[in-house]
Amino acid sequence: MSGGLLVAGTTSDAGKSVLTAGICRWLRRRGVRVAPFKAQNMSNNSAVVVGPDGRGGELGRAQAMQAAACGLDADLRFNPVLLKPGSDHASQVVLLGEAVDTVTAGNYHEVRARLATTAYAALAELRAEYDVVICEGAGSPAEINLRDGDYVNMGLARQAGLPTIVVGDIDRGGVFASMFGTVALLDAADQALLAGFVVNKFRGDRGLLQPGLDMLRRVTGRPTYGVVPWALDLWLDAEDSLAYGRVLGRPPAPRGTDWLDVAVVRLPRISNATDVEALATEPGVRVRLTVEPAELAAADLVVLPGTKSTVADLAWLRETGLADAVRAHAAAGRPLLGICGGFQMLGRAIHDAVESRRGTVPGLGLLPVEITFEPRKTVRRAEGTAAGDVPVHGYEIHHGRVTAADPGLAPLLRYADGTGEGARLGTVYGTHWHGAFSSDAFRRRFLTEVAEAAGRTGFKVAPDTSFAAARERTLDLLGDLVEEHLDTDALWRLIESGPPPGLPFVPPGAPPAQ
């Protein structure tokens, strides 16, 4: 077979990514050869894929997570177009893994046709190789100002003949209005593909919800395929920045007598913030995102995460008073970690003629290194060791490179060939590696050292925490939610046979897309 389905949403962060992953895991359990697909993603959370030629490329982290749900290694075709916002007005275009251009709202239409052609070709290849491809939309399909030229939502569904379901987040309120409005704002050809709905994040008595579901069916002629309950454990690999709360996950109780408090600065253009999720899986480690300088004072560890715009976010640190709070934290001898762009901020100077084009900008001066931005981006997986014998793996995505460092400055990590990477000076640490904390032994060693430096003598790392196992439990939970709360027989008929014939038109409808 060559089945398919598009999972669209009433809004960003409605649950498209997790529902897509859950459907993928459910199908895999049935023995179906299934793959995920998102024509265009807009996110600074990306993963690295190494292609057949040995070169690294980027795709959205959500599609890497969905690939894992399918039991597959990530493939750049799963997310052929990735837009990485560098400011409020411009985004870097990553096409099949490689950064090729920068677009703005003004010139996006000039490159859109090329992007659409690449996306359609990638989907066609995947449908020829797999039994089923589960596609994820972007934002809402009812963004009528963007419908002309759309190749991500209903434009993709129409081009590939995909039945479409719309997921809505009831926890935000207004789910019935947004579902009805989504249908009513589509033209007749698009409405003919929209088969029904899924309600996400429901808390309460299902019986109280049923009258609304019945009325939604009467006014749209479309069923609700299921109601997915609120699940507290679904927080790993959160794609949309809206998904980040102040505290990550539900921290388990400490194994010792002390908690370890980690404050992560929520930069405006934060990227790959999932780096710190591995820390949050450890018992007794409380990880919170913050933009308040006062909250850094009480933290045991402060983390400056990655960013798509190092120089701009460094200026924001200074404007908000966070830069002074970071310096004060380090001056007190308390642990400070910079990852990728955060590491670059910790140096003496940043020479940037590529990303911000602001030339030389002083850093925070907490590590004796200088960073130079180069036109070609480093995109690769990394393996090596820490502290001599602790295995570490991760990945790199950055333009900046260390071009000057004080002799004798200790590296934080070492590549497999023995070359040093990153830096450590007292209790200040920096690395370009993302994902290093998913290496269990390294994470435990680092947290033990941090706790000692912070005076948390009662903190004990758990010897049995596995980040890979935690991620697999999340994927299994998603599959369970689909099996238990969706009408999977009806879902299978959609995937196998396409949109049901005779779906009614809901007025007023939009003019036909060009």
Coordinates of C-alpha atoms in Angstrom, one line a residue:
M1 CA 0.0 0.0 0.0
S2 CA 0.9 3.7 -0.2
G3 CA -1.2 5.3 2.4
G4 CA -0.9 8.7 4.0
L5 CA -2.4 11.2 6.4
L6 CA -1.9 14.8 7.2
V7 CA -2.1 15.9 10.9
A8 CA -3.0 19.6 10.9
G9 CA -3.7 21.8 13.9
T10 CA -5.9 24.7 14.9
T11 CA -2.8 26.5 16.2
S12 CA 0.9 26.1 16.7
D13 CA 1.6 23.8 19.6
A14 CA -1.8 22.2 19.4
G15 CA -0.2 18.8 19.6
K16 CA 0.5 18.0 15.9
S17 CA 4.1 16.8 16.5
V18 CA 3.2 14.4 19.4
L19 CA 0.1 13.1 17.7
T20 CA 2.1 12.4 14.6
A21 CA 4.7 10.5 16.6
G22 CA 2.0 8.6 18.4
I23 CA 0.3 7.5 15.2
C24 CA 3.7 6.5 13.9
R25 CA 4.4 4.4 16.9
W26 CA 0.9 2.8 16.7
L27 CA 1.5 1.8 13.1
R28 CA 4.9 0.5 13.7
R29 CA 3.4 -1.8 16.4
R30 CA 1.1 -3.1 13.7
G31 CA 4.0 -4.0 11.6
V32 CA 3.5 -1.2 9.1
R33 CA 6.6 0.4 7.4
V34 CA 5.8 4.0 8.3
A35 CA 7.8 7.2 8.0
P36 CA 7.1 10.8 9.2
F37 CA 7.2 13.9 7.0
K38 CA 6.9 17.7 7.5
A39 CA 7.3 19.7 4.3
Q40 CA 8.5 22.8 6.1
N41 CA 9.4 23.3 9.7
M42 CA 10.2 26.7 11.3
S43 CA 12.3 25.9 14.4
N44 CA 15.7 26.5 15.9
N45 CA 15.5 23.0 17.5
S46 CA 17.3 20.8 15.0
A47 CA 19.0 17.4 14.9
V48 CA 22.0 16.3 12.8
V49 CA 21.8 13.6 10.2
V50 CA 24.9 12.2 8.5
G51 CA 24.2 11.5 4.9
P52 CA 25.7 8.7 2.6
D53 CA 28.5 11.1 1.6
G54 CA 29.5 11.5 5.3
R55 CA 28.4 15.2 5.5
G56 CA 26.1 16.3 8.2
G57 CA 22.8 18.0 7.6
E58 CA 20.0 19.4 9.7
L59 CA 16.3 18.6 10.1
G60 CA 13.7 19.5 12.7
R61 CA 14.1 17.8 16.0
A62 CA 10.4 16.8 16.0
Q63 CA 11.0 14.8 12.8
A64 CA 14.0 13.1 14.4
M65 CA 11.8 12.2 17.3
Q66 CA 9.0 10.9 15.0
A67 CA 11.6 8.9 13.1
A68 CA 12.5 7.2 16.4
A69 CA 8.8 6.4 16.9
C70 CA 8.9 4.6 13.6
G71 CA 12.0 2.7 14.5
L72 CA 14.0 4.6 11.9
D73 CA 17.2 6.7 11.7
A74 CA 16.4 10.3 10.8
D75 CA 16.4 11.0 7.1
L76 CA 16.7 14.5 5.7
R77 CA 13.7 13.9 3.5
F78 CA 11.5 13.7 6.6
N79 CA 11.9 17.5 6.8
P80 CA 13.1 18.8 3.5
V81 CA 12.7 22.5 4.3
L82 CA 13.8 23.9 7.7
L83 CA 13.5 27.6 8.4
K84 CA 15.7 28.8 11.3
P85 CA 14.6 32.2 12.5
G86 CA 17.6 34.5 13.2
S87 CA 15.5 37.6 13.9
D88 CA 11.9 38.8 13.8
H89 CA 12.3 39.4 10.1
A90 CA 14.7 36.8 8.6
S91 CA 15.2 33.1 8.6
Q92 CA 18.0 30.8 7.4
V93 CA 16.8 28.3 4.8
V94 CA 18.0 24.8 5.3
L95 CA 17.2 22.7 2.2
L96 CA 17.6 18.9 2.5
G97 CA 19.9 19.5 5.4
E98 CA 22.1 22.3 4.0
A99 CA 21.9 26.0 4.7
V100 CA 21.4 27.6 1.3
D101 CA 19.8 31.0 1.7
T102 CA 18.3 33.6 4.0
V103 CA 14.7 34.7 3.5
T104 CA 12.5 37.5 4.8
A105 CA 8.7 38.0 4.6
G106 CA 9.4 40.2 1.6
N107 CA 11.3 37.7 -0.5
Y108 CA 9.9 34.4 0.7
H109 CA 7.5 34.2 -2.2
E110 CA 10.5 34.3 -4.6
V111 CA 12.0 31.0 -3.3
R112 CA 8.7 29.3 -2.3
A113 CA 8.2 27.5 -5.6
R114 CA 11.7 25.9 -5.3
L115 CA 11.1 24.8 -1.8
A116 CA 7.7 23.3 -2.7
T117 CA 9.2 21.4 -5.6
T118 CA 11.8 19.9 -3.2
A119 CA 9.2 19.0 -0.6
Y120 CA 6.8 17.4 -3.0
A121 CA 9.7 15.3 -4.5
A122 CA 10.8 14.2 -1.1
L123 CA 7.3 13.1 -0.1
A124 CA 6.9 11.2 -3.4
E125 CA 10.1 9.3 -2.7
L126 CA 9.1 8.4 0.8
R127 CA 5.6 7.2 -0.3
A128 CA 7.3 4.9 -2.8
E129 CA 9.6 3.4 -0.1
Y130 CA 7.2 3.1 2.8
D131 CA 3.7 1.6 3.3
V132 CA 2.5 4.8 5.1
V133 CA 3.7 8.3 5.5
I134 CA 2.3 10.4 8.3
C135 CA 2.6 14.1 7.5
E136 CA 2.6 17.0 10.0
G137 CA 1.3 20.4 9.0
A138 CA 2.6 23.7 10.3
G139 CA 0.7 26.3 12.3
S140 CA -2.9 26.2 11.1
P141 CA -4.3 25.3 7.7
A142 CA -6.7 28.2 8.0
E143 CA -4.1 30.9 7.8
I144 CA -5.9 32.3 4.7
N145 CA -3.4 35.0 4.1
L146 CA -0.8 32.3 3.5
R147 CA -3.0 29.8 1.5
D148 CA -1.8 30.9 -2.0
G149 CA 1.4 28.9 -2.6
D150 CA 1.0 26.8 0.5
Y151 CA 2.8 23.5 0.3
V152 CA 2.8 22.6 4.0
N153 CA -0.8 22.2 5.0
M154 CA -3.8 21.9 2.6
G155 CA -1.6 22.6 -0.4
L156 CA 0.4 19.5 0.5
A157 CA -2.8 17.5 1.2
R158 CA -4.3 18.5 -2.2
Q159 CA -1.1 17.8 -4.1
A160 CA -0.8 14.3 -2.6
G161 CA -4.4 13.5 -2.1
L162 CA -4.0 13.2 1.7
P163 CA -6.9 12.8 4.1
T164 CA -6.5 15.4 6.9
I165 CA -7.4 15.5 10.6
V166 CA -7.3 18.6 12.7
V167 CA -6.1 18.5 16.3
G168 CA -7.0 21.2 18.8
D169 CA -5.8 21.9 22.3
I170 CA -8.8 22.1 24.6
D171 CA -6.7 23.2 27.5
R172 CA -6.3 26.6 25.8
G173 CA -10.1 27.0 25.5
G174 CA -12.1 27.7 22.4
V175 CA -11.4 24.4 20.8
F176 CA -14.9 24.0 19.2
A177 CA -14.9 27.4 17.7
S178 CA -11.4 27.0 16.3
M179 CA -12.2 23.6 14.8
F180 CA -15.4 24.9 13.2
G181 CA -13.6 28.0 12.0
T182 CA -10.8 26.0 10.5
V183 CA -13.2 24.1 8.3
A184 CA -15.3 27.1 7.4
L185 CA -12.4 29.2 6.3
L186 CA -11.2 26.6 3.7
D187 CA -12.3 26.5 0.1
A188 CA -14.4 23.6 -1.1
A189 CA -11.5 21.5 -2.5
D190 CA -9.6 21.8 0.8
Q191 CA -12.7 21.0 2.8
A192 CA -13.2 17.8 0.8
L193 CA -9.9 16.5 2.3
L194 CA -10.6 17.5 5.9
A195 CA -12.1 14.3 7.4
G196 CA -12.4 15.1 11.1
F197 CA -10.9 16.1 14.4
V198 CA -8.9 15.1 17.5
V199 CA -9.3 16.9 20.8
N200 CA -6.0 17.1 22.7
K201 CA -5.1 17.7 26.4
F202 CA -8.5 17.0 27.8
R203 CA -8.9 17.0 31.6
G204 CA -12.2 16.0 33.2
D205 CA -15.3 13.9 32.6
R206 CA -15.6 12.8 29.0
G207 CA -19.4 12.8 29.3
L208 CA -19.4 16.6 29.8
L209 CA -17.5 17.0 26.5
Q210 CA -19.8 14.8 24.4
P211 CA -22.6 17.3 23.7
G212 CA -19.9 19.6 22.1
L213 CA -18.5 16.8 20.0
D214 CA -22.1 15.9 18.9
M215 CA -22.8 19.5 17.9
L216 CA -19.4 19.8 16.1
R217 CA -20.4 16.8 14.0
R218 CA -23.8 18.2 13.2
V219 CA -22.5 21.6 12.1
T220 CA -19.5 20.3 10.1
G221 CA -20.6 16.8 9.1
R222 CA -17.3 15.4 10.4
P223 CA -16.5 13.1 13.4
T224 CA -14.1 13.5 16.2
Y225 CA -11.7 10.6 16.0
G226 CA -10.7 10.7 19.6
V227 CA -10.1 12.7 22.8
V228 CA -6.5 12.5 24.1
P229 CA -6.2 13.1 27.8
W230 CA -3.7 15.5 29.4
A231 CA -0.5 13.6 30.0
L232 CA 2.1 15.1 32.4
D233 CA 5.0 13.0 31.2
L234 CA 4.9 14.4 27.6
W235 CA 7.6 17.0 27.8
L236 CA 10.8 15.6 26.2
D237 CA 11.7 16.9 22.7
A238 CA 9.3 19.8 22.9
E239 CA 9.5 21.5 19.5
D240 CA 7.6 24.7 19.8
S241 CA 8.9 27.4 22.2
L242 CA 5.4 27.7 23.4
A243 CA 5.7 24.3 24.9
Y244 CA 8.4 25.3 27.4
G245 CA 7.1 26.1 30.9
R246 CA 9.2 27.4 33.7
V247 CA 10.1 24.0 35.0
L248 CA 10.9 21.1 32.7
G249 CA 9.1 17.9 33.4
R250 CA 8.3 16.5 36.8
P251 CA 11.6 16.1 38.7
P252 CA 11.8 12.9 40.7
A253 CA 12.7 13.1 44.3
P254 CA 16.5 13.3 45.1
R255 CA 18.4 10.1 45.9
G256 CA 20.3 12.0 48.5
T257 CA 19.2 14.8 50.9
D258 CA 19.8 17.8 48.5
W259 CA 18.2 19.0 45.4
L260 CA 20.2 20.6 42.6
D261 CA 18.7 23.8 41.1
V262 CA 19.5 24.5 37.5
A263 CA 18.5 27.9 35.9
V264 CA 18.5 28.0 32.1
V265 CA 18.4 31.5 30.6
R266 CA 15.6 31.6 28.1
L267 CA 17.2 33.5 25.3
P268 CA 15.0 35.3 22.8
R269 CA 16.3 33.1 19.9
I270 CA 17.0 30.0 22.0
S271 CA 18.0 26.9 19.9
N272 CA 18.3 23.3 20.9
A273 CA 17.0 24.0 24.4
T274 CA 16.3 20.2 24.5
D275 CA 20.0 19.9 25.6
V276 CA 19.0 20.5 29.2
E277 CA 16.1 18.0 29.1
A278 CA 18.5 15.2 29.9
L279 CA 19.4 17.0 33.1
A280 CA 15.8 17.2 34.0
T281 CA 15.4 13.4 33.8
E282 CA 17.8 13.0 36.8
P283 CA 16.2 12.5 40.3
G284 CA 16.7 15.6 42.4
V285 CA 17.6 18.0 39.5
R286 CA 15.1 20.8 39.1
V287 CA 15.6 22.6 35.7
R288 CA 13.8 25.8 35.1
L289 CA 13.8 28.4 32.3
T290 CA 14.0 32.0 33.3
V291 CA 14.4 35.5 32.1
E292 CA 14.7 37.0 35.6
P293 CA 18.2 38.1 36.8
A294 CA 17.2 37.5 40.5
E295 CA 16.5 33.9 39.8
L296 CA 20.1 33.2 38.8
A297 CA 21.3 34.2 42.3
A298 CA 19.8 31.1 44.0
A299 CA 20.7 28.6 41.3
D300 CA 23.4 26.0 41.8
L301 CA 24.1 25.8 38.0
V302 CA 23.3 28.5 35.4
V303 CA 23.1 27.5 31.8
L304 CA 23.4 29.7 28.8
P305 CA 22.0 27.6 26.0
G306 CA 22.4 27.7 22.3
T307 CA 21.0 30.5 20.2
K308 CA 20.5 31.2 16.5
S309 CA 21.7 34.8 17.0
T310 CA 24.6 34.9 19.4
V311 CA 25.5 38.6 19.1
A312 CA 21.9 39.8 19.3
D313 CA 21.1 37.6 22.3
L314 CA 24.3 38.7 24.0
A315 CA 23.1 42.3 23.6
W316 CA 19.7 41.3 25.1
L317 CA 21.6 39.7 28.1
R318 CA 23.2 43.1 28.8
E319 CA 20.0 45.1 28.3
T320 CA 18.1 43.0 30.7
G321 CA 20.7 42.9 33.5
L322 CA 21.1 39.1 33.0
A323 CA 24.7 39.6 31.9
D324 CA 25.6 41.1 35.2
A325 CA 23.7 38.3 37.0
V326 CA 25.7 35.7 35.1
R327 CA 29.0 37.4 35.9
A328 CA 28.0 37.7 39.6
H329 CA 27.1 34.0 39.7
A330 CA 30.5 33.0 38.2
A331 CA 32.4 35.5 40.5
A332 CA 30.9 33.7 43.5
G333 CA 32.5 30.4 42.3
R334 CA 29.2 28.9 41.4
P335 CA 29.0 26.6 38.3
L336 CA 28.2 28.2 34.9
L337 CA 27.8 26.3 31.6
G338 CA 27.6 27.7 28.1
I339 CA 26.4 25.5 25.2
C340 CA 27.2 26.5 21.6
G341 CA 26.1 30.1 21.3
G342 CA 26.1 30.3 25.1
F343 CA 29.7 29.1 25.1
Q344 CA 30.6 31.8 22.5
M345 CA 29.1 34.5 24.8
L346 CA 31.4 33.5 27.6
G347 CA 34.6 34.4 25.7
R348 CA 36.6 37.5 25.5
A349 CA 35.4 38.6 22.0
I350 CA 33.2 37.5 19.1
H351 CA 34.3 38.4 15.6
D352 CA 31.1 38.2 13.5
A353 CA 31.1 39.2 9.9
V354 CA 28.6 36.4 9.0
E355 CA 25.6 36.1 11.2
S356 CA 25.0 39.6 12.7
R357 CA 27.7 41.3 10.6
R358 CA 28.6 43.6 13.6
G359 CA 32.3 42.9 13.5
T360 CA 34.1 42.5 16.8
V361 CA 31.9 42.4 19.9
P362 CA 33.2 42.0 23.4
G363 CA 32.0 38.8 25.2
L364 CA 31.3 38.3 28.9
G365 CA 35.1 37.7 29.5
L366 CA 34.6 34.6 31.6
L367 CA 36.6 32.2 29.4
P368 CA 40.0 33.2 27.8
V369 CA 38.9 32.4 24.2
E370 CA 37.9 34.3 21.1
I371 CA 35.3 33.2 18.6
T372 CA 35.3 33.9 14.9
F373 CA 32.2 33.3 12.7
E374 CA 32.9 31.7 9.4
P375 CA 30.6 31.4 6.4
R376 CA 30.5 27.6 6.3
K377 CA 28.5 26.1 9.1
T378 CA 29.9 23.2 11.0
V379 CA 27.2 20.4 11.0
R380 CA 28.3 17.1 12.3
R381 CA 28.0 14.4 14.9
A382 CA 30.6 14.2 17.6
E383 CA 32.1 11.5 19.7
G384 CA 34.8 11.5 22.3
T385 CA 35.5 11.5 26.0
A386 CA 35.4 13.7 29.1
A387 CA 37.7 13.6 32.2
G388 CA 39.9 11.2 30.4
D389 CA 37.7 8.1 30.1
V390 CA 34.0 9.0 30.2
P391 CA 32.4 8.4 26.8
V392 CA 30.4 11.3 25.3
H393 CA 28.5 11.7 22.1
G394 CA 26.7 14.8 20.7
Y395 CA 26.4 16.9 17.6
E396 CA 27.5 20.3 16.4
I397 CA 25.6 23.1 14.5
H398 CA 27.5 26.4 14.5
H399 CA 29.2 29.1 12.4
G400 CA 31.5 30.2 15.2
R401 CA 34.9 28.6 15.9
V402 CA 37.5 29.1 18.6
T403 CA 40.3 31.0 16.9
A404 CA 42.3 32.1 19.9
A405 CA 42.7 30.7 23.4
D406 CA 45.1 31.0 26.3
P407 CA 47.8 28.3 26.2
G408 CA 47.1 25.6 28.8
L409 CA 43.3 26.3 29.0
A410 CA 41.8 22.9 29.8
P411 CA 39.2 21.5 27.3
L412 CA 35.9 20.3 28.6
L413 CA 35.7 17.4 26.1
R414 CA 38.0 15.6 23.7
Y415 CA 37.2 14.3 20.3
A416 CA 37.9 10.6 19.5
D417 CA 41.3 11.7 18.0
G418 CA 42.3 13.4 21.3
T419 CA 41.8 16.9 20.1
G420 CA 40.4 19.2 22.8
E421 CA 36.9 20.8 22.6
G422 CA 35.4 23.5 24.6
A423 CA 36.9 24.9 27.7
R424 CA 36.8 24.8 31.5
L425 CA 38.2 27.4 33.9
G426 CA 37.4 26.8 37.5
T427 CA 33.6 26.4 37.7
V428 CA 33.0 28.0 34.2
Y429 CA 32.4 25.4 31.4
G430 CA 31.8 25.8 27.7
T431 CA 31.2 23.5 24.8
H432 CA 30.0 23.6 21.2
W433 CA 28.5 20.1 21.5
H434 CA 24.8 19.8 21.7
G435 CA 23.3 16.6 23.2
A436 CA 26.3 15.7 25.4
F437 CA 24.1 15.3 28.4
S438 CA 22.2 12.4 26.8
S439 CA 25.4 10.4 27.5
D440 CA 24.5 9.0 30.9
A441 CA 28.0 8.6 32.4
F442 CA 29.1 12.1 31.4
R443 CA 25.9 13.6 32.8
R444 CA 26.4 11.9 36.1
R445 CA 30.1 13.0 36.3
F446 CA 29.2 16.6 35.4
L447 CA 26.3 16.8 37.9
T448 CA 28.5 15.3 40.7
E449 CA 31.2 18.0 40.0
V450 CA 28.6 20.8 39.9
A451 CA 27.0 19.7 43.1
E452 CA 30.3 19.6 44.9
A453 CA 31.2 23.1 43.6
A454 CA 27.8 24.4 44.6
G455 CA 28.1 23.0 48.1
R456 CA 25.2 20.5 47.7
T457 CA 27.0 17.8 49.5
G458 CA 23.8 15.8 50.0
F459 CA 23.1 15.5 46.3
K460 CA 23.6 12.0 44.9
V461 CA 23.3 11.1 41.2
A462 CA 21.2 8.1 40.4
P463 CA 23.3 5.2 39.0
D464 CA 20.4 3.9 36.8
T465 CA 18.9 6.8 35.0
S466 CA 18.9 6.2 31.2
F467 CA 18.0 9.2 29.0
A468 CA 17.5 6.9 26.0
A469 CA 15.1 4.8 28.0
A470 CA 13.2 7.9 29.1
R471 CA 12.8 9.0 25.5
E472 CA 11.6 5.5 24.5
R473 CA 9.0 5.5 27.3
T474 CA 7.7 8.8 26.0
L475 CA 7.3 7.3 22.5
D476 CA 5.6 4.2 23.9
L477 CA 3.2 6.5 25.9
L478 CA 2.3 8.3 22.7
G479 CA 1.5 5.1 21.0
D480 CA -0.6 4.0 24.0
L481 CA -2.6 7.2 23.9
V482 CA -3.4 6.7 20.3
E483 CA -4.4 3.1 20.7
E484 CA -6.5 3.7 23.8
H485 CA -8.2 7.1 22.9
L486 CA -8.5 7.3 19.1
D487 CA -10.8 5.3 16.9
T488 CA -7.9 3.5 15.3
D489 CA -10.2 1.4 13.0
A490 CA -11.6 4.6 11.5
L491 CA -8.1 6.1 11.4
W492 CA -6.8 3.1 9.5
R493 CA -9.6 3.4 6.9
L494 CA -8.6 7.0 6.3
I495 CA -4.9 6.1 5.9
E496 CA -5.8 3.2 3.6
S497 CA -8.6 4.6 1.5
G498 CA -8.3 8.4 1.7
P499 CA -10.8 11.1 2.5
P500 CA -14.4 9.8 2.8
P501 CA -16.6 10.8 -0.2
G502 CA -19.3 13.3 0.2
L503 CA -17.9 15.4 3.0
P504 CA -20.3 18.5 3.2
F505 CA -19.2 22.0 2.4
V506 CA -19.3 24.3 5.5
P507 CA -20.0 28.0 4.5
P508 CA -18.8 30.6 4.0
G509 CA -15.6 28.9 2.7
A510 CA -12.7 30.8 1.2
P511 CA -12.2 31.6 -2.5
P512 CA -10.3 28.8 -4.3
A513 CA -6.6 28.9 -3.7
Q514 CA -4.5 30.1 -6.7

